[in-house]
């Protein structure tokens, strides 16, 4: 009997097939620079759709392993990564997924080039973006610290293209007392008589990518006051020349919903040698360059996972036949996918806009207005895109019917891995409060309104102008809410912070989408972004609820 077999979804070259990425890069990059960087994007797109994707599916059941003891009673705490992650590291290093941002061949646009590489690389490598994000953030933080000795020792290795020299960095912040409220950290830093370095004593509770060679961490030098100002920022080299942990015990690996390739551990620091990065206090403030880079990576990962889910779902729609025709011929199925596509495109524009701002800041090309914008839009972008990624992943699974719920299709992982995005690097609520902090004491979003005005100024198409009105009305509503809440009880302001931040996020996403749609109509004679902008505009932009 010839039984029916379902054709699986397949992927092509993930750069070549990505209208959104290619159109965006064509707008942002001068033509000669784009042709210079395109070979790197074609190659990463090819790997992501072919070898890496095949390896990812084959590696599905593998997980990192912790061996705490050797046969002879020695504590070794050895971590073995899965085959996919070992290949991912080599590919990432050789293709400059971190390095590109530091080589700065194209000035501030190198950050955008790097994010495009990360966006292509991420969905086929099971969150290897986590160690890369922290490595990038550590390099940025060390450079910002001005600590010449540590820069000389570590930055070259964090940003190299030579796999044999490459170091990854961890970001050890979370303790049992405080995942979000880092100021409660209990780890103590002691200066032993006759020693230059400090030694750290404490317990880190949720440390990601524990196989890293170095880590940046927070600890309280003895005698410092409680709270985040009393913490200092430290640099650790995790293992000695023989590969033994430096007074660090890995107590166990976490059993997590997703990101299961990431070796995340509970650690005890038992006199771990550590060097001050800068200053004896203000550790939280000093580690914020790292936080802001990993939050950018979080957004790039969010849009890349949405893109992967939709690439598979659109392809599958051409292959799956039900009720007499392919799903791609069903109006409701395609309507559903196109709405998801609009969410993904909107998120893409915001994540890459923050990449552009980050690049300009690193290249020293920022005025006060742009610095404010980057500070506010980083948490706004992170929290908005992370929420979008979870809801898009859930719908993508549903679009496959039962197959989306079955592990060996590889699809459930998209949802599990997306679910981490609103949690780590600051939950939605913590980042909503950070947005209020970033807006500043004036409680005004005038710089954002001015930016959106500028973005939309040249849009003359009548359909797009109507959509601009929706974005501006939402932003003005948010601005009024903030003004009116100013004199009220602080709890009213905080209770509305999530709606406020998400409204800013969705309104700026719509504005960026309109700006790009306008460009794409003029330069590519393409109305697909316009159609996405129209869909996105009717999916809820203004979430503010006025208090009575
Ligand atoms: C896939 C891609 C991503 C991969 C990453 C994977 C790794 C995941 C591993 C982790 O999840 S590591 C843990 C991540 N943890 C967090 O993100 C902590 C979340 N909590 C916060 O972000 C809180 O808002 C915060 C800890 C910062 C609040 O602490 P405090 O003690 O209330 O801080 P405070 O006093 O408000 O801020 C201290 C200073 O830092 C202030 O400046 P001043 O000293 O000048 O007044 C703040 O303005 C400044 N600051 C805070 N956040 C900032 C910032 N400056 C710039 N950017 C920021 N984001």
Coordinates of C-alpha atoms and ligand atoms in Angstrom, one line a residue:
X1 CA 0.0 0.0 0.0
X2 CA 1.4 3.4 -0.9
X3 CA 0.7 5.5 2.2
X4 CA 0.7 9.3 2.1
X5 CA 3.9 10.9 3.4
X6 CA 4.0 14.6 4.2
X7 CA 6.7 16.7 2.7
X8 CA 8.5 18.6 5.4
X9 CA 9.2 22.3 5.3
X10 CA 12.6 23.2 3.9
X11 CA 14.9 26.2 3.9
X12 CA 16.7 27.9 1.1
X13 CA 19.6 30.4 1.4
X14 CA 18.4 32.4 4.4
X15 CA 19.9 35.6 3.1
X16 CA 18.8 35.3 -0.5
X17 CA 15.2 34.5 0.5
X18 CA 14.9 37.3 3.1
X19 CA 13.1 40.2 1.4
X20 CA 12.9 42.2 4.6
X21 CA 16.6 42.0 5.5
X22 CA 17.7 42.6 1.9
X23 CA 15.4 45.6 1.4
X24 CA 16.5 47.1 4.7
X25 CA 20.2 46.7 4.0
X26 CA 19.7 48.3 0.5
X27 CA 18.2 51.4 2.2
X28 CA 20.7 51.7 5.0
X29 CA 24.0 50.8 3.2
X30 CA 25.7 52.7 0.4
X31 CA 25.6 50.5 -2.6
X32 CA 29.4 49.9 -2.8
X33 CA 29.6 48.9 0.9
X34 CA 26.6 46.6 0.5
X35 CA 28.4 44.8 -2.4
X36 CA 31.5 44.5 -0.2
X37 CA 29.6 42.9 2.7
X38 CA 27.1 40.8 0.7
X39 CA 29.4 37.8 0.2
X40 CA 29.6 37.3 4.0
X41 CA 25.8 37.5 4.2
X42 CA 25.2 35.1 1.3
X43 CA 27.6 32.6 2.9
X44 CA 26.0 32.9 6.4
X45 CA 22.5 32.6 4.8
X46 CA 23.7 29.5 3.0
X47 CA 25.1 27.8 6.1
X48 CA 22.0 28.7 8.1
X49 CA 19.7 27.1 5.6
X50 CA 21.9 24.1 4.9
X51 CA 24.7 22.5 7.0
X52 CA 23.8 24.3 10.3
X53 CA 20.1 23.6 10.0
X54 CA 20.8 19.9 9.2
X55 CA 23.1 19.7 12.2
X56 CA 20.6 21.5 14.4
X57 CA 17.9 18.9 13.6
X58 CA 20.4 16.0 14.1
X59 CA 21.6 17.5 17.4
X60 CA 18.0 17.9 18.8
X61 CA 18.3 15.5 21.7
X62 CA 21.8 16.4 22.8
X63 CA 22.4 18.5 25.8
X64 CA 25.5 19.8 27.5
X65 CA 27.0 17.5 30.2
X66 CA 28.5 18.4 33.5
X67 CA 31.0 15.9 35.0
X68 CA 31.8 17.0 38.6
X69 CA 34.3 14.4 39.6
X70 CA 37.0 12.3 37.8
X71 CA 37.5 8.6 38.6
X72 CA 40.2 9.4 41.2
X73 CA 38.2 11.7 43.4
X74 CA 39.3 15.1 41.9
X75 CA 36.7 17.8 41.5
X76 CA 36.9 18.7 37.8
X77 CA 33.5 20.3 36.9
X78 CA 34.0 19.6 33.2
X79 CA 31.4 20.9 30.8
X80 CA 30.9 19.2 27.4
X81 CA 29.0 21.1 24.8
X82 CA 26.9 19.4 22.1
X83 CA 28.3 18.9 18.5
X84 CA 26.1 21.7 17.2
X85 CA 27.5 24.2 19.7
X86 CA 31.1 23.2 18.9
X87 CA 30.5 23.8 15.2
X88 CA 28.6 27.0 16.0
X89 CA 31.5 28.5 17.9
X90 CA 33.9 27.9 15.0
X91 CA 31.5 29.3 12.4
X92 CA 30.7 32.3 14.6
X93 CA 34.4 33.1 15.1
X94 CA 35.5 32.5 11.5
X95 CA 32.7 34.6 10.1
X96 CA 33.2 37.4 12.6
X97 CA 29.7 37.3 14.3
X98 CA 31.3 39.3 17.2
X99 CA 34.5 40.6 15.5
X100 CA 32.7 42.5 12.7
X101 CA 31.5 45.1 15.2
X102 CA 35.0 45.7 16.5
X103 CA 36.9 45.7 13.2
X104 CA 34.7 48.6 12.2
X105 CA 35.6 48.4 8.6
X106 CA 32.5 50.4 7.7
X107 CA 32.3 52.8 10.7
X108 CA 29.1 52.8 12.6
X109 CA 27.5 50.5 10.0
X110 CA 29.7 47.7 11.1
X111 CA 27.4 47.1 14.0
X112 CA 24.5 46.7 11.6
X113 CA 26.5 44.3 9.5
X114 CA 27.3 42.3 12.6
X115 CA 23.7 42.2 13.6
X116 CA 22.7 41.0 10.2
X117 CA 25.2 38.1 10.5
X118 CA 23.9 37.4 14.0
X119 CA 20.3 37.4 12.7
X120 CA 21.2 34.9 10.0
X121 CA 23.3 32.7 12.3
X122 CA 21.0 32.6 15.4
X123 CA 18.0 30.5 14.4
X124 CA 20.1 27.5 13.3
X125 CA 22.4 27.4 16.3
X126 CA 20.2 26.8 19.3
X127 CA 21.0 30.0 21.2
X128 CA 24.7 30.0 20.7
X129 CA 23.8 33.7 20.4
X130 CA 23.8 33.7 24.3
X131 CA 27.6 33.3 24.7
X132 CA 28.2 35.5 21.7
X133 CA 26.0 38.3 23.2
X134 CA 27.8 38.2 26.5
X135 CA 31.2 38.1 24.8
X136 CA 30.3 41.1 22.7
X137 CA 28.9 42.9 25.8
X138 CA 32.1 42.1 27.9
X139 CA 34.3 43.4 25.1
X140 CA 32.3 46.6 25.0
X141 CA 32.3 46.9 28.8
X142 CA 36.0 46.4 29.1
X143 CA 36.7 49.0 26.4
X144 CA 34.4 51.4 28.1
X145 CA 36.1 50.8 31.4
X146 CA 39.5 52.1 30.1
X147 CA 41.3 49.4 32.1
X148 CA 44.3 49.1 29.8
X149 CA 45.6 45.9 31.3
X150 CA 42.3 44.0 31.0
X151 CA 41.7 45.4 27.5
X152 CA 45.1 44.2 26.4
X153 CA 44.6 40.8 28.0
X154 CA 41.0 40.0 26.9
X155 CA 39.5 42.2 24.2
X156 CA 41.7 40.8 21.4
X157 CA 40.6 37.3 22.3
X158 CA 36.9 38.2 22.6
X159 CA 36.9 39.8 19.2
X160 CA 39.2 37.5 17.2
X161 CA 38.5 35.6 14.0
X162 CA 40.9 32.8 15.0
X163 CA 39.0 29.9 16.7
X164 CA 42.1 28.7 18.6
X165 CA 42.5 32.1 20.3
X166 CA 38.8 32.8 20.9
X167 CA 37.4 33.4 24.4
X168 CA 33.8 33.7 25.4
X169 CA 32.6 35.7 28.4
X170 CA 30.0 35.0 31.0
X171 CA 27.8 37.6 32.7
X172 CA 27.4 36.4 36.3
X173 CA 24.8 38.6 37.9
X174 CA 21.9 36.6 39.2
X175 CA 21.8 35.4 42.7
X176 CA 19.1 33.7 44.7
X177 CA 18.3 37.0 46.4
X178 CA 18.0 38.9 43.2
X179 CA 17.5 38.1 39.5
X180 CA 16.0 41.5 38.8
X181 CA 17.0 43.4 42.0
X182 CA 20.8 42.9 41.5
X183 CA 21.6 45.3 44.3
X184 CA 20.7 42.5 46.8
X185 CA 23.7 40.4 45.7
X186 CA 25.5 38.7 48.6
X187 CA 28.8 37.8 47.0
X188 CA 31.6 39.3 48.9
X189 CA 35.0 40.4 47.6
X190 CA 37.9 40.1 50.0
X191 CA 41.4 41.4 49.7
X192 CA 43.9 38.8 51.1
X193 CA 47.0 40.2 52.8
X194 CA 49.9 40.3 50.3
X195 CA 47.7 39.7 47.2
X196 CA 46.9 42.1 44.5
X197 CA 43.7 40.6 43.3
X198 CA 40.5 40.2 45.3
X199 CA 38.9 36.8 46.1
X200 CA 35.2 36.3 45.6
X201 CA 33.0 34.3 48.0
X202 CA 29.3 33.6 47.2
X203 CA 26.7 31.8 45.2
X204 CA 25.7 32.7 41.7
X205 CA 22.3 31.2 40.9
X206 CA 21.7 31.3 37.2
X207 CA 24.9 31.7 35.2
X208 CA 24.5 31.2 31.5
X209 CA 27.0 29.6 29.1
X210 CA 29.2 28.5 31.9
X211 CA 31.9 27.1 29.6
X212 CA 33.3 30.6 29.1
X213 CA 36.9 31.4 29.7
X214 CA 36.2 34.7 31.4
X215 CA 33.3 36.3 33.2
X216 CA 32.3 39.8 34.4
X217 CA 30.5 39.6 37.7
X218 CA 29.4 41.7 40.6
X219 CA 30.5 41.4 44.2
X220 CA 30.6 43.6 47.3
X221 CA 34.0 44.6 48.5
X222 CA 34.2 44.0 52.3
X223 CA 33.1 47.1 54.1
X224 CA 31.0 48.5 51.2
X225 CA 27.4 49.6 51.9
X226 CA 24.4 47.5 50.9
X227 CA 22.6 48.1 47.6
X228 CA 23.7 48.3 44.1
X229 CA 26.2 51.2 44.7
X230 CA 28.1 49.1 47.1
X231 CA 28.8 46.4 44.5
X232 CA 31.8 46.5 42.3
X233 CA 32.4 45.1 38.8
X234 CA 35.0 42.2 38.7
X235 CA 36.8 40.3 35.9
X236 CA 37.4 36.6 36.4
X237 CA 39.4 34.0 34.4
X238 CA 37.4 30.9 35.1
X239 CA 40.1 28.2 34.7
X240 CA 43.8 27.8 35.4
X241 CA 46.5 26.7 32.8
X242 CA 45.6 23.1 33.4
X243 CA 41.9 23.7 32.8
X244 CA 40.9 23.4 36.5
X245 CA 38.2 25.8 37.8
X246 CA 39.7 28.6 39.9
X247 CA 37.9 28.0 43.2
X248 CA 34.6 27.7 41.4
X249 CA 32.3 24.8 41.9
X250 CA 29.6 24.0 39.4
X251 CA 26.8 22.7 41.7
X252 CA 24.4 21.6 38.9
X253 CA 23.1 22.6 35.5
X254 CA 19.6 24.1 35.3
X255 CA 16.8 22.0 33.9
X256 CA 15.1 24.7 31.8
X257 CA 12.0 25.0 29.6
X258 CA 14.1 26.0 26.6
X259 CA 17.7 27.1 25.7
X260 CA 18.6 23.6 26.5
X261 CA 21.9 23.7 24.7
X262 CA 23.0 26.6 26.9
X263 CA 24.9 25.2 29.9
X264 CA 23.3 27.3 32.7
X265 CA 24.6 26.6 36.2
X266 CA 24.5 27.3 39.9
X267 CA 27.9 28.2 41.1
X268 CA 29.7 28.5 44.3
X269 CA 32.6 31.0 44.3
X270 CA 35.0 29.8 47.0
X271 CA 37.9 32.3 46.9
X272 CA 37.8 32.9 43.1
X273 CA 40.6 35.3 42.1
X274 CA 39.1 38.4 40.5
X275 CA 40.3 41.8 39.4
X276 CA 38.5 45.0 39.6
X277 CA 37.4 46.3 36.2
X278 CA 36.8 49.9 37.3
X279 CA 36.2 51.5 40.7
X280 CA 35.5 49.9 44.0
X281 CA 31.8 50.6 43.8
X282 CA 28.9 51.4 41.4
X283 CA 29.1 47.9 39.9
X284 CA 25.6 47.9 38.5
X285 CA 26.2 51.2 36.6
X286 CA 29.5 50.0 35.4
X287 CA 28.1 46.7 34.0
X288 CA 25.3 48.5 32.0
X289 CA 27.2 48.6 28.7
X290 CA 27.1 44.8 28.9
X291 CA 23.4 44.8 29.6
X292 CA 22.6 47.1 26.8
X293 CA 24.6 45.0 24.2
X294 CA 22.9 41.8 25.4
X295 CA 19.5 43.5 25.2
X296 CA 20.3 44.4 21.6
X297 CA 21.2 40.8 20.9
X298 CA 18.0 39.8 22.6
X299 CA 16.0 41.9 20.1
X300 CA 18.0 40.6 17.1
X301 CA 17.5 37.0 18.3
X302 CA 13.7 37.7 18.7
X303 CA 13.4 38.9 15.1
X304 CA 15.6 36.1 13.8
X305 CA 13.5 33.4 15.6
X306 CA 10.3 35.0 14.2
X307 CA 11.8 35.0 10.7
X308 CA 12.8 31.3 11.0
X309 CA 9.3 30.3 12.2
X310 CA 7.7 32.2 9.3
X311 CA 10.2 30.9 6.7
X312 CA 9.2 27.4 7.7
X313 CA 5.4 28.2 7.9
X314 CA 5.3 29.9 4.5
X315 CA 7.2 27.0 2.9
X316 CA 5.0 24.4 4.6
X317 CA 1.8 26.2 3.4
X318 CA 2.9 25.4 -0.2
X319 CA 3.3 21.7 0.7
X320 CA 0.5 20.8 3.0
X321 CA -2.8 20.0 1.3
X322 CA -6.1 20.0 3.2
X323 CA -9.7 20.4 2.1
X324 CA -8.8 20.1 -1.5
X325 CA -5.9 22.6 -1.9
X326 CA -2.6 23.7 -0.5
X327 CA -2.8 25.8 2.6
X328 CA -1.1 28.6 0.6
X329 CA -4.3 28.9 -1.4
X330 CA -6.5 29.2 1.7
X331 CA -7.5 32.8 2.4
X332 CA -7.7 32.4 6.2
X333 CA -4.4 30.5 6.6
X334 CA -2.5 33.2 4.5
X335 CA -4.3 36.0 6.3
X336 CA -3.0 34.6 9.6
X337 CA 0.5 34.2 8.3
X338 CA 0.6 37.7 6.8
X339 CA -0.5 39.2 10.1
X340 CA 2.4 37.4 11.8
X341 CA 4.7 38.6 9.0
X342 CA 3.6 42.1 9.8
X343 CA 4.5 41.7 13.5
X344 CA 7.9 40.3 12.5
X345 CA 8.7 43.1 10.0
X346 CA 7.7 45.7 12.5
X347 CA 10.0 44.1 15.2
X348 CA 12.8 43.8 12.6
X349 CA 12.7 47.5 11.9
X350 CA 12.9 48.4 15.6
X351 CA 15.7 46.0 16.5
X352 CA 17.9 47.1 13.5
X353 CA 17.1 50.8 14.3
X354 CA 18.6 50.2 17.8
X355 CA 21.5 48.5 16.1
X356 CA 22.1 51.6 14.0
X357 CA 22.0 53.8 17.1
X358 CA 24.3 51.5 19.0
X359 CA 26.8 51.6 16.1
X360 CA 26.7 55.4 16.0
X361 CA 27.2 55.6 19.7
X362 CA 30.3 53.3 19.5
X363 CA 31.7 55.4 16.6
X364 CA 31.3 58.5 18.7
X365 CA 28.7 60.0 16.3
X366 CA 26.0 60.8 18.8
X367 CA 24.6 64.0 20.1
X368 CA 22.5 64.3 23.3
X369 CA 19.2 63.7 21.5
X370 CA 20.4 60.4 19.9
X371 CA 22.0 59.3 23.2
X372 CA 18.6 59.8 24.9
X373 CA 16.9 57.9 22.1
X374 CA 19.3 54.9 22.4
X375 CA 18.9 54.8 26.2
X376 CA 15.1 54.8 26.0
X377 CA 14.7 52.6 22.9
X378 CA 17.0 49.8 24.1
X379 CA 14.6 48.6 26.9
X380 CA 11.6 49.5 24.8
X381 CA 12.9 47.4 21.8
X382 CA 13.9 44.5 24.0
X383 CA 10.6 44.2 25.8
X384 CA 8.5 44.8 22.7
X385 CA 10.3 42.4 20.4
X386 CA 10.5 39.6 23.0
X387 CA 6.7 39.6 23.5
X388 CA 6.2 39.6 19.8
X389 CA 8.6 36.6 19.4
X390 CA 6.6 34.5 21.9
X391 CA 3.3 35.2 20.4
X392 CA 4.5 34.7 16.8
X393 CA 6.2 31.4 17.8
X394 CA 3.0 30.2 19.3
X395 CA 1.0 31.0 16.2
X396 CA 3.7 29.5 13.9
X397 CA 3.4 26.2 15.8
X398 CA -0.4 26.3 15.4
X399 CA -0.1 26.9 11.7
X400 CA 1.5 23.4 11.4
X401 CA -1.4 21.9 13.3
X402 CA -0.4 18.8 15.3
X403 CA 3.0 18.7 13.6
X404 CA 3.9 21.9 15.4
X405 CA 3.3 20.1 18.7
X406 CA 5.6 17.2 17.9
X407 CA 9.2 17.3 19.1
X408 CA 11.0 15.7 16.2
X409 CA 9.8 18.3 13.7
X410 CA 12.1 20.7 15.6
X411 CA 9.3 23.2 15.8
X412 CA 8.4 23.2 19.5
X413 CA 11.9 24.4 20.2
X414 CA 11.1 27.7 18.5
X415 CA 8.4 28.4 21.2
X416 CA 10.5 27.2 24.1
X417 CA 13.6 29.2 23.0
X418 CA 11.5 32.3 22.4
X419 CA 10.0 32.1 25.9
X420 CA 13.4 33.0 27.4
X421 CA 13.5 36.3 25.5
X422 CA 11.0 38.2 27.8
X423 CA 12.6 36.7 30.9
X424 CA 16.4 37.0 30.8
X425 CA 18.2 40.3 30.4
X426 CA 15.4 42.0 32.3
X427 CA 11.8 40.9 32.4
X428 CA 9.1 43.0 30.6
X429 CA 8.1 44.7 33.9
X430 CA 11.7 45.4 34.9
X431 CA 12.4 46.9 31.5
X432 CA 9.1 48.9 31.5
X433 CA 10.3 50.5 34.8
X434 CA 13.8 51.0 33.2
X435 CA 12.0 52.8 30.4
X436 CA 10.6 55.3 32.9
X437 CA 14.0 55.6 34.5
X438 CA 15.5 56.3 31.0
X439 CA 12.9 58.8 30.0
X440 CA 14.3 60.9 32.9
X441 CA 13.1 63.3 35.5
X442 CA 11.4 65.6 33.0
X443 CA 8.8 62.8 32.2
X444 CA 8.8 64.0 28.6
X445 CA 9.2 61.9 25.4
X446 CA 9.6 65.0 23.2
X447 CA 12.9 63.7 21.6
X448 CA 11.0 60.6 20.5
X449 CA 8.1 62.6 19.1
X450 CA 10.6 64.8 17.2
X451 CA 12.3 61.7 15.8
X452 CA 9.1 60.2 14.6
X453 CA 8.0 63.5 13.1
X454 CA 11.3 63.5 11.2
X455 CA 11.0 59.8 10.1
X456 CA 7.5 60.5 8.7
X457 CA 8.1 63.9 7.3
X458 CA 8.7 62.8 3.7
X459 CA 5.9 60.2 3.5
X460 CA 3.5 61.6 0.9
X461 CA 1.6 58.5 -0.2
X462 CA -2.0 59.0 1.2
X463 CA -2.4 55.5 2.5
X464 CA 0.8 55.7 4.4
X465 CA 0.0 59.2 5.7
X466 CA -3.1 57.8 7.3
X467 CA -1.1 55.1 9.0
X468 CA 1.4 57.8 10.2
X469 CA -1.6 59.4 12.0
X470 CA -2.1 56.2 14.0
X471 CA 1.5 56.1 15.1
X472 CA 1.6 59.8 16.1
X473 CA -1.8 59.6 17.9
X474 CA -0.5 56.6 20.0
X475 CA 2.7 58.5 20.9
X476 CA 0.8 61.6 21.8
X477 CA -1.5 59.6 23.9
X478 CA 1.5 58.1 25.7
X479 CA 3.1 61.6 26.1
X480 CA -0.2 62.9 27.6
X481 CA -0.6 60.0 29.9
X482 CA 3.0 60.5 31.2
X483 CA 2.4 64.2 31.7
X484 CA -0.9 63.6 33.5
X485 CA 0.5 60.9 35.7
X486 CA 3.5 63.1 36.7
X487 CA 1.9 64.6 39.8
X488 CA 0.0 61.4 40.8
X489 CA 1.0 58.7 43.2
X490 CA 4.1 56.8 42.0
X491 CA 2.2 53.5 42.0
X492 CA -0.1 54.8 39.3
X493 CA 2.9 55.6 37.1
X494 CA 4.4 52.2 37.8
X495 CA 1.1 50.3 37.2
X496 CA 0.9 51.8 33.7
X497 CA 4.6 51.4 32.8
X498 CA 4.2 48.2 30.8
X499 CA 1.4 49.7 28.6
X500 CA 3.4 52.9 28.2
X501 CA 6.6 51.1 27.1
X502 CA 4.7 48.7 24.8
X503 CA 2.9 51.7 23.2
X504 CA 6.2 53.4 22.6
X505 CA 7.5 50.2 21.1
X506 CA 4.6 49.5 18.8
X507 CA 4.3 53.2 17.7
X508 CA 8.0 53.5 16.8
X509 CA 7.8 50.1 15.1
X510 CA 4.9 51.4 13.0
X511 CA 6.7 54.6 12.2
X512 CA 9.8 52.8 11.1
X513 CA 7.8 50.4 9.0
X514 CA 6.0 53.3 7.3
X515 CA 9.3 55.0 6.6
X516 CA 10.7 51.8 5.1
X517 CA 7.5 51.2 3.1
X518 CA 7.7 54.6 1.6
X519 CA 11.4 54.0 0.6
X520 CA 10.6 50.6 -0.8
X521 CA 7.7 51.9 -2.9
X522 CA 10.0 54.7 -4.3
X523 CA 13.1 52.6 -4.8
X524 CA 12.0 49.0 -5.3
X525 CA 8.4 49.6 -6.6
X526 CA 7.4 47.2 -4.0
X527 CA 4.3 47.5 -1.9
X528 CA 4.8 44.5 0.4
X529 CA 6.1 46.6 3.3
X530 CA 3.2 48.9 2.8
X531 CA 0.8 46.0 3.1
X532 CA 2.6 44.9 6.3
X533 CA 2.4 48.4 7.7
X534 CA -1.3 48.5 7.1
X535 CA -1.8 45.1 8.9
X536 CA 0.4 46.1 11.8
X537 CA -1.4 49.4 12.2
X538 CA -4.7 47.6 12.8
X539 CA -3.3 45.1 15.3
X540 CA -3.2 47.4 18.3
X541 CA -0.6 50.1 18.6
X542 CA -2.0 52.3 21.4
X543 CA -2.3 50.3 24.6
X544 CA -2.5 53.2 27.0
X545 CA -5.4 53.1 29.5
X546 CA -6.2 56.5 31.0
X547 CA -6.5 56.6 34.7
X548 CA -9.6 58.2 36.1
Ligands
LIG1 C1 20.1 35.9 23.0 C2 20.6 37.2 23.4 C3 20.7 37.5 24.8 C4 21.6 36.7 25.5 C5 22.0 37.0 26.8 C6 22.1 35.8 27.6 C7 22.6 36.0 29.0 C8 21.5 36.0 30.0 C9 22.1 36.0 31.3 C10 21.3 36.9 32.2 O1 20.1 37.0 32.1 S1 22.3 37.9 33.1 C11 21.2 38.7 34.2 C12 20.5 39.9 33.5 N1 20.0 40.7 34.6 C13 19.4 41.8 34.4 O2 19.3 42.2 33.2 C14 19.0 42.6 35.6 C15 17.7 43.1 35.4 N2 17.5 44.3 36.3 C16 17.7 45.5 35.9 O3 18.1 45.8 34.8 C17 17.5 46.6 37.0 O4 16.9 47.7 36.3 C18 18.8 47.1 37.6 C19 19.5 45.9 38.2 C20 19.7 47.8 36.7 C21 18.3 48.0 38.7 O5 19.2 48.1 39.8 P1 19.3 49.3 40.7 O6 20.2 48.9 41.8 O7 17.9 49.7 41.1 O8 20.0 50.3 39.8 P2 19.9 51.9 39.7 O9 20.3 52.5 41.0 O10 18.6 52.3 39.2 O11 20.9 52.1 38.6 C22 22.3 52.2 38.9 C23 22.9 53.2 37.8 O12 22.9 52.5 36.6 C24 22.0 54.4 37.6 O13 22.9 55.4 37.1 P3 23.5 56.5 38.2 O14 24.3 55.8 39.1 O15 24.3 57.5 37.3 O16 22.3 57.2 38.8 C25 21.1 54.0 36.4 O17 20.7 55.1 35.7 C26 22.1 53.2 35.6 N3 21.4 52.3 34.7 C27 20.6 51.3 35.1 N4 20.2 50.6 34.0 C28 20.9 51.1 32.9 C29 21.7 52.2 33.4 N5 22.4 52.9 32.6 C30 22.4 52.6 31.3 N6 21.7 51.6 30.8 C31 20.9 50.8 31.6 N7 20.2 49.8 31.0

